[in-house]
Coordinates of C-alpha atoms in Angstrom, one line a residue:
M1 CA 0.0 0.0 0.0
N2 CA 1.5 3.4 -1.0
L3 CA 1.7 6.3 1.5
C4 CA -1.2 8.2 0.0
R5 CA -3.6 5.3 0.3
T6 CA -2.3 4.6 3.8
A7 CA -2.8 8.2 4.8
L8 CA -6.4 8.1 3.5
L9 CA -7.1 4.9 5.4
L10 CA -5.6 6.4 8.6
S11 CA -7.7 9.5 8.1
V12 CA -10.9 7.5 8.1
I13 CA -9.8 5.4 11.1
Y14 CA -8.7 8.5 13.0
A15 CA -12.0 10.3 12.3
C16 CA -14.0 7.4 13.5
S17 CA -11.9 6.8 16.6
D18 CA -12.6 8.1 20.1
H19 CA -9.0 7.7 21.0
A20 CA -5.9 9.5 19.7
V21 CA -2.3 8.4 19.7
K22 CA -1.3 7.1 23.1
S23 CA 2.3 5.9 22.6
F24 CA 5.4 6.2 20.4
T25 CA 5.8 3.5 17.7
P26 CA 9.1 4.2 16.0
G27 CA 9.2 3.7 12.3
E28 CA 5.5 3.5 11.8
I29 CA 3.1 6.0 10.1
W30 CA 2.5 8.8 12.6
P31 CA -0.9 10.5 12.0
D32 CA -1.5 14.2 12.8
N33 CA -4.9 15.6 13.8
N34 CA -6.1 15.2 10.2
G35 CA -5.0 11.5 10.1
T36 CA -2.1 12.4 7.7
H37 CA 1.4 11.2 8.3
I38 CA 3.4 14.0 10.0
N39 CA 5.5 15.8 7.4
A40 CA 8.3 17.5 9.5
H41 CA 11.6 15.8 8.5
G42 CA 15.0 16.7 9.9
G43 CA 13.1 18.6 12.6
G44 CA 13.5 20.0 16.0
I45 CA 11.2 20.9 18.9
L46 CA 10.5 24.3 20.6
R47 CA 8.7 24.2 24.0
M48 CA 6.7 27.3 25.0
G49 CA 4.9 26.8 28.3
N50 CA 2.9 23.5 28.0
V51 CA 2.9 23.5 24.2
Y52 CA 5.5 21.8 22.0
Y53 CA 6.1 23.0 18.4
W54 CA 7.7 20.6 15.9
F55 CA 9.3 22.2 12.9
G56 CA 10.7 20.2 9.9
E57 CA 11.1 19.9 6.2
H58 CA 7.9 19.4 4.2
K59 CA 8.7 16.5 1.8
T60 CA 6.8 15.6 -1.3
E61 CA 6.5 12.3 -3.2
G62 CA 9.3 10.7 -5.2
E63 CA 12.9 11.7 -5.5
A64 CA 11.9 15.3 -6.3
G65 CA 10.9 15.5 -2.7
N66 CA 14.5 15.5 -1.6
V67 CA 14.7 19.2 -2.5
A68 CA 12.5 21.9 -1.2
Q69 CA 9.2 22.0 -3.1
V70 CA 7.1 23.6 -0.3
G71 CA 9.0 24.8 2.7
V72 CA 9.0 24.3 6.5
R73 CA 6.0 22.8 8.3
C74 CA 5.0 23.2 11.9
Y75 CA 2.9 21.0 14.3
S76 CA 1.8 21.7 17.9
S77 CA 1.2 19.3 20.8
K78 CA 0.6 19.3 24.5
D79 CA 1.5 15.6 25.0
L80 CA 4.1 14.8 22.3
Y81 CA 1.9 12.0 21.0
N82 CA -0.8 13.9 19.2
W83 CA 0.1 16.7 16.8
K84 CA -2.0 19.5 15.3
D85 CA -0.9 20.6 11.8
E86 CA -0.2 24.3 12.0
G87 CA 0.6 24.5 8.3
I88 CA 3.6 25.8 6.3
V89 CA 5.4 28.5 8.3
L90 CA 8.2 29.3 5.9
S91 CA 7.4 28.9 2.2
V92 CA 9.8 28.6 -0.7
V93 CA 9.6 31.3 -3.4
E94 CA 8.0 30.2 -6.7
D95 CA 8.1 33.4 -8.7
D96 CA 11.8 34.5 -8.3
L97 CA 14.5 32.1 -9.5
T98 CA 17.2 34.4 -8.0
H99 CA 15.8 34.2 -4.4
S100 CA 17.9 32.2 -1.9
I101 CA 15.0 29.9 -1.0
T102 CA 13.5 29.5 -4.4
K103 CA 11.6 26.3 -5.1
G104 CA 14.0 23.5 -5.8
C105 CA 16.7 24.7 -3.4
I106 CA 17.9 22.4 -0.6
L107 CA 16.5 23.5 2.7
E108 CA 17.3 21.1 5.5
R109 CA 17.1 20.6 9.3
P110 CA 15.1 23.8 10.3
K111 CA 15.4 24.6 14.0
V112 CA 13.5 27.4 15.9
I113 CA 14.5 29.0 19.2
H114 CA 12.7 31.8 21.2
N115 CA 14.6 35.0 21.8
R116 CA 13.5 36.4 25.2
K117 CA 15.1 39.8 24.6
N118 CA 13.0 40.5 21.5
N119 CA 10.2 38.1 22.3
N120 CA 10.4 36.6 18.9
Y121 CA 11.2 33.3 17.2
V122 CA 14.3 32.7 15.1
M123 CA 14.7 29.9 12.6
W124 CA 18.0 28.6 11.3
F125 CA 18.4 26.0 8.6
H126 CA 21.0 24.5 6.2
L127 CA 20.6 26.0 2.8
E128 CA 21.9 25.1 -0.7
P129 CA 20.9 27.4 -3.6
K130 CA 19.0 25.7 -6.4
G131 CA 21.2 23.9 -8.9
G132 CA 24.4 24.1 -6.9
G133 CA 24.3 20.7 -5.2
Y134 CA 26.0 20.9 -1.8
T135 CA 28.6 23.5 -2.8
G136 CA 26.9 26.5 -1.1
A137 CA 27.0 25.3 2.5
L138 CA 25.0 28.3 3.7
S139 CA 23.0 29.0 6.9
G140 CA 19.5 30.4 6.3
I141 CA 17.8 32.6 8.9
A142 CA 14.2 33.7 9.3
V143 CA 12.1 35.3 12.1
S144 CA 8.5 35.5 13.3
D145 CA 6.5 37.1 16.1
K146 CA 4.6 33.9 16.7
P147 CA 5.9 30.3 16.9
T148 CA 3.5 29.2 14.2
G149 CA 4.7 31.9 11.8
P150 CA 4.7 33.1 9.2
Y151 CA 8.5 33.4 9.2
R152 CA 10.2 36.2 7.4
F153 CA 13.4 35.2 5.6
L154 CA 16.3 37.4 6.5
E155 CA 19.4 36.1 4.8
A156 CA 21.5 33.2 3.8
A157 CA 25.3 33.3 4.4
R158 CA 28.3 31.4 5.6
P159 CA 29.0 31.9 9.3
N160 CA 31.8 33.9 10.9
A161 CA 33.2 35.6 7.8
G162 CA 36.5 37.3 8.7
Y163 CA 36.8 35.6 12.1
W164 CA 39.3 32.9 13.2
P165 CA 38.1 30.3 15.7
Q166 CA 39.1 30.5 19.4
N167 CA 41.3 27.4 18.9
V168 CA 42.9 28.6 15.6
R169 CA 46.4 27.2 14.9
E170 CA 49.3 28.9 13.2
V171 CA 49.0 26.6 10.2
H172 CA 45.6 28.1 9.5
K173 CA 47.0 31.6 9.1
S174 CA 49.6 30.4 6.7
G175 CA 49.5 30.5 2.9
I176 CA 48.6 26.8 2.6
I177 CA 45.4 26.9 0.6
P178 CA 43.6 24.1 -1.3
V179 CA 43.6 24.2 -5.1
A180 CA 40.8 26.5 -6.3
G181 CA 37.7 24.5 -7.4
Q182 CA 38.9 21.3 -5.8
R183 CA 35.9 19.2 -4.5
Y184 CA 35.8 16.9 -1.6
S185 CA 33.2 14.4 -0.2
G186 CA 32.6 13.0 3.2
G187 CA 35.5 11.0 4.5
E188 CA 37.6 11.3 1.3
L189 CA 39.9 14.3 1.9
P190 CA 43.3 13.4 0.4
D191 CA 45.2 14.7 3.5
H192 CA 44.5 15.9 7.0
P193 CA 42.1 18.9 6.9
D194 CA 44.6 21.1 8.7
S195 CA 47.3 20.4 6.1
L196 CA 44.8 21.4 3.4
N197 CA 43.8 24.5 5.5
I198 CA 40.2 24.5 4.5
L199 CA 39.6 26.8 7.5
G200 CA 42.0 29.4 6.1
R201 CA 40.6 29.1 2.6
D202 CA 37.1 30.0 3.9
M203 CA 38.0 32.6 6.6
Q204 CA 37.2 35.7 4.6
G205 CA 34.0 34.4 2.9
G206 CA 32.7 32.5 5.9
Q207 CA 32.9 28.9 7.0
M208 CA 31.0 26.1 5.3
A209 CA 27.8 25.1 7.3
R210 CA 25.9 22.0 6.4
D211 CA 24.1 19.7 8.9
M212 CA 23.2 21.9 11.8
N213 CA 21.4 22.4 15.1
L214 CA 20.7 25.1 17.7
F215 CA 21.2 25.0 21.4
V216 CA 20.2 27.6 24.0
D217 CA 22.1 27.3 27.3
D218 CA 20.8 28.1 30.8
D219 CA 22.2 31.6 30.7
G220 CA 20.2 32.4 27.5
K221 CA 23.3 32.2 25.2
A222 CA 22.5 30.5 22.0
Y223 CA 24.8 28.4 19.8
H224 CA 24.9 27.2 16.2
I225 CA 26.4 23.7 15.8
Y226 CA 27.3 22.6 12.3
A227 CA 29.4 20.4 10.1
S228 CA 32.1 22.5 8.4
E229 CA 35.3 22.3 6.4
E230 CA 33.9 20.0 3.8
N231 CA 32.2 18.1 6.6
S232 CA 35.5 17.1 8.1
T233 CA 35.2 19.2 11.3
L234 CA 32.4 20.3 13.6
H235 CA 32.1 24.0 14.5
I236 CA 30.3 25.4 17.6
S237 CA 29.5 29.1 17.2
E238 CA 28.0 31.5 19.6
L239 CA 25.1 33.6 18.3
N240 CA 24.5 37.3 18.8
D241 CA 22.0 38.6 21.3
D242 CA 19.2 38.7 18.7
Y243 CA 20.0 35.1 17.6
T244 CA 20.0 36.3 14.0
G245 CA 23.7 36.0 13.4
C246 CA 27.0 34.7 14.7
S247 CA 28.9 36.8 17.3
G248 CA 32.3 35.8 15.8
K249 CA 33.2 33.6 18.7
Y250 CA 33.5 30.0 17.6
A251 CA 35.7 26.9 17.9
R252 CA 36.3 23.7 15.9
F253 CA 36.2 20.1 17.2
F254 CA 36.6 16.5 16.1
V255 CA 39.0 17.5 13.3
G256 CA 39.0 15.0 10.5
R257 CA 36.3 12.8 12.1
F258 CA 33.5 13.7 9.6
M259 CA 30.7 14.3 12.0
E260 CA 27.2 15.4 10.9
A261 CA 23.6 15.5 12.1
P262 CA 24.7 17.1 15.5
A263 CA 22.1 17.1 18.4
M264 CA 23.3 18.9 21.6
F265 CA 21.7 18.6 25.0
K266 CA 22.7 19.2 28.6
K267 CA 22.6 17.0 31.7
D268 CA 24.0 17.6 35.2
G269 CA 26.0 20.6 34.0
K270 CA 27.7 18.6 31.2
Y271 CA 27.1 19.0 27.5
Y272 CA 26.4 16.1 25.2
L273 CA 26.4 15.5 21.5
I274 CA 24.7 12.8 19.5
M275 CA 26.0 12.7 15.9
S276 CA 26.4 10.5 12.8
G277 CA 29.2 9.8 10.3
C278 CA 29.0 11.0 6.7
T279 CA 27.4 8.4 4.4
G280 CA 24.8 10.4 2.6
W281 CA 21.2 9.0 2.9
A282 CA 22.6 5.7 4.1
P283 CA 22.6 5.2 7.9
N284 CA 25.7 4.5 9.9
A285 CA 26.9 3.9 13.4
G286 CA 26.0 6.8 15.8
R287 CA 28.5 8.8 17.7
S288 CA 28.4 10.6 21.0
A289 CA 30.6 13.0 23.0
V290 CA 30.7 14.9 26.3
A291 CA 32.3 18.1 27.6
S292 CA 32.2 20.1 30.8
S293 CA 32.2 23.3 28.8
I294 CA 30.6 24.0 25.5
W295 CA 34.0 25.2 24.3
G296 CA 35.6 21.9 25.2
P297 CA 37.6 19.9 25.4
W298 CA 35.1 17.5 23.9
R299 CA 35.7 13.8 24.6
E300 CA 34.3 11.3 22.1
L301 CA 32.4 8.4 23.7
E302 CA 31.0 5.2 22.1
N303 CA 28.2 4.5 19.7
P304 CA 25.1 5.3 21.8
F305 CA 22.9 2.7 20.0
V306 CA 22.8 -0.7 21.6
G307 CA 21.4 -3.9 20.2
E308 CA 20.5 -5.3 16.8
D309 CA 21.1 -2.7 14.0
A310 CA 23.1 -0.5 16.4
D311 CA 25.8 -0.3 13.6
V312 CA 23.2 1.6 11.5
S313 CA 21.6 3.6 14.4
F314 CA 18.4 1.5 14.0
R315 CA 18.3 2.8 10.4
S316 CA 18.0 6.4 11.5
Q317 CA 20.0 9.6 11.7
S318 CA 20.0 12.0 14.6
T319 CA 18.1 15.3 14.4
Y320 CA 17.3 16.4 17.9
V321 CA 17.4 15.3 21.6
L322 CA 14.4 16.4 23.7
P323 CA 14.3 16.5 27.5
V324 CA 11.4 14.4 28.8
P325 CA 8.8 16.7 30.4
G326 CA 9.1 17.0 34.2
T327 CA 12.5 15.3 34.4
S328 CA 16.2 16.3 34.5
D329 CA 17.8 13.0 33.5
R330 CA 15.6 11.5 30.9
F331 CA 15.6 12.4 27.2
I332 CA 14.0 11.4 23.9
Y333 CA 16.2 10.7 20.9
M334 CA 14.7 12.0 17.7
G335 CA 15.9 10.5 14.4
D336 CA 14.9 10.3 10.8
R337 CA 14.7 7.2 8.7
W338 CA 15.3 8.7 5.3
M339 CA 13.4 7.4 2.2
P340 CA 15.2 9.1 -0.7
R341 CA 13.3 7.2 -3.4
N342 CA 10.0 8.5 -1.9
A343 CA 10.9 11.4 0.3
I344 CA 7.5 11.9 1.8
D345 CA 7.6 8.4 3.3
G346 CA 10.4 9.2 5.7
R347 CA 9.7 7.8 9.1
Y348 CA 10.5 9.1 12.6
I349 CA 12.5 7.2 15.1
W350 CA 11.8 8.5 18.6
L351 CA 13.4 6.4 21.4
P352 CA 14.2 6.8 25.1
L353 CA 17.7 8.0 25.7
T354 CA 19.2 6.9 29.1
F355 CA 22.7 6.9 30.6
D356 CA 25.3 4.4 31.7
G357 CA 27.5 6.7 33.7
E358 CA 28.5 9.4 31.1
Q359 CA 27.6 7.2 28.1
P360 CA 24.3 8.0 26.4
V361 CA 22.4 4.8 25.6
I362 CA 19.6 4.3 23.0
R363 CA 17.8 1.0 22.8
W364 CA 15.2 -0.1 20.4
T365 CA 11.6 -0.6 21.5
D366 CA 8.6 -1.2 19.2
E367 CA 6.2 0.8 21.4
W368 CA 6.8 3.0 24.5
H369 CA 5.6 5.8 26.7
Y370 CA 7.7 8.5 28.3

């Protein structure tokens, strides 16, 4: 049964049922209030009071759905099981082929945070201009006065143009620059990234930013975490007070480890990251790390996934880690099971994240409650 017929059947069942969703069933169709499979891929959660907002990529059918045909969708919930469709909150542009977010661009991993100073909502996402593949490596930014939008697009740029990271090395300030136009792919750099000096190459124009996330610390400082330097190195960058740009303070970590899909969270005063390797749409073994300061040093831990299919992260890739409501030590791992041949059929892998000492642990369960 294809997804459209499944969604229609679910809609009928949902409409006739007195009971809504009562549990998480990872990898299964997840109906919204209309009985339609939730369409918020590569997403993240914003909590405001007792309401949760889930933002993600709106996918369409077939391989064409792997690029942005519609925009960013939002859902709201008070229990994390049942989600109300709030519609498209950031639309791609259809009548201007020169616009940064024109239809057919690549718009991935949208995340929204609340700025208390301005009492507004700021969205960041990974953006690749239409027709350029993954060569742009830009960060897109949009704002709204309401969590449910509409969001107003501000700009798309590479972060930290003209700034060196806090942990810059002298080699980066040297004249060692990669050959102009040379292309690299995940895990295939011919030499160590520092010997190529990708950081120095991009210093004036801004650093590459692909898979990304946002994190707001207890003191209200916000951070942009993204795969940079041809995906070889992770950057953590402080945002300005408006959350609409980088402050120029940033650092680089896991040099040459090719980490992407970063999801940061905090427990007992320590910072944690769940990440993946770089294998395109294909899943791989998850990665994790811990630090006592967001500026490091970061210490890499083990694969957090435990059990059968742990070597492919239960056929998922990390997108967000959500604290369990009312607790300080329990979390929900949010992952995507990508379906590149039929993008709209992507599934959501939400699982309990627990700890063994400092090690995050994610185990498979077919059905569960938080």
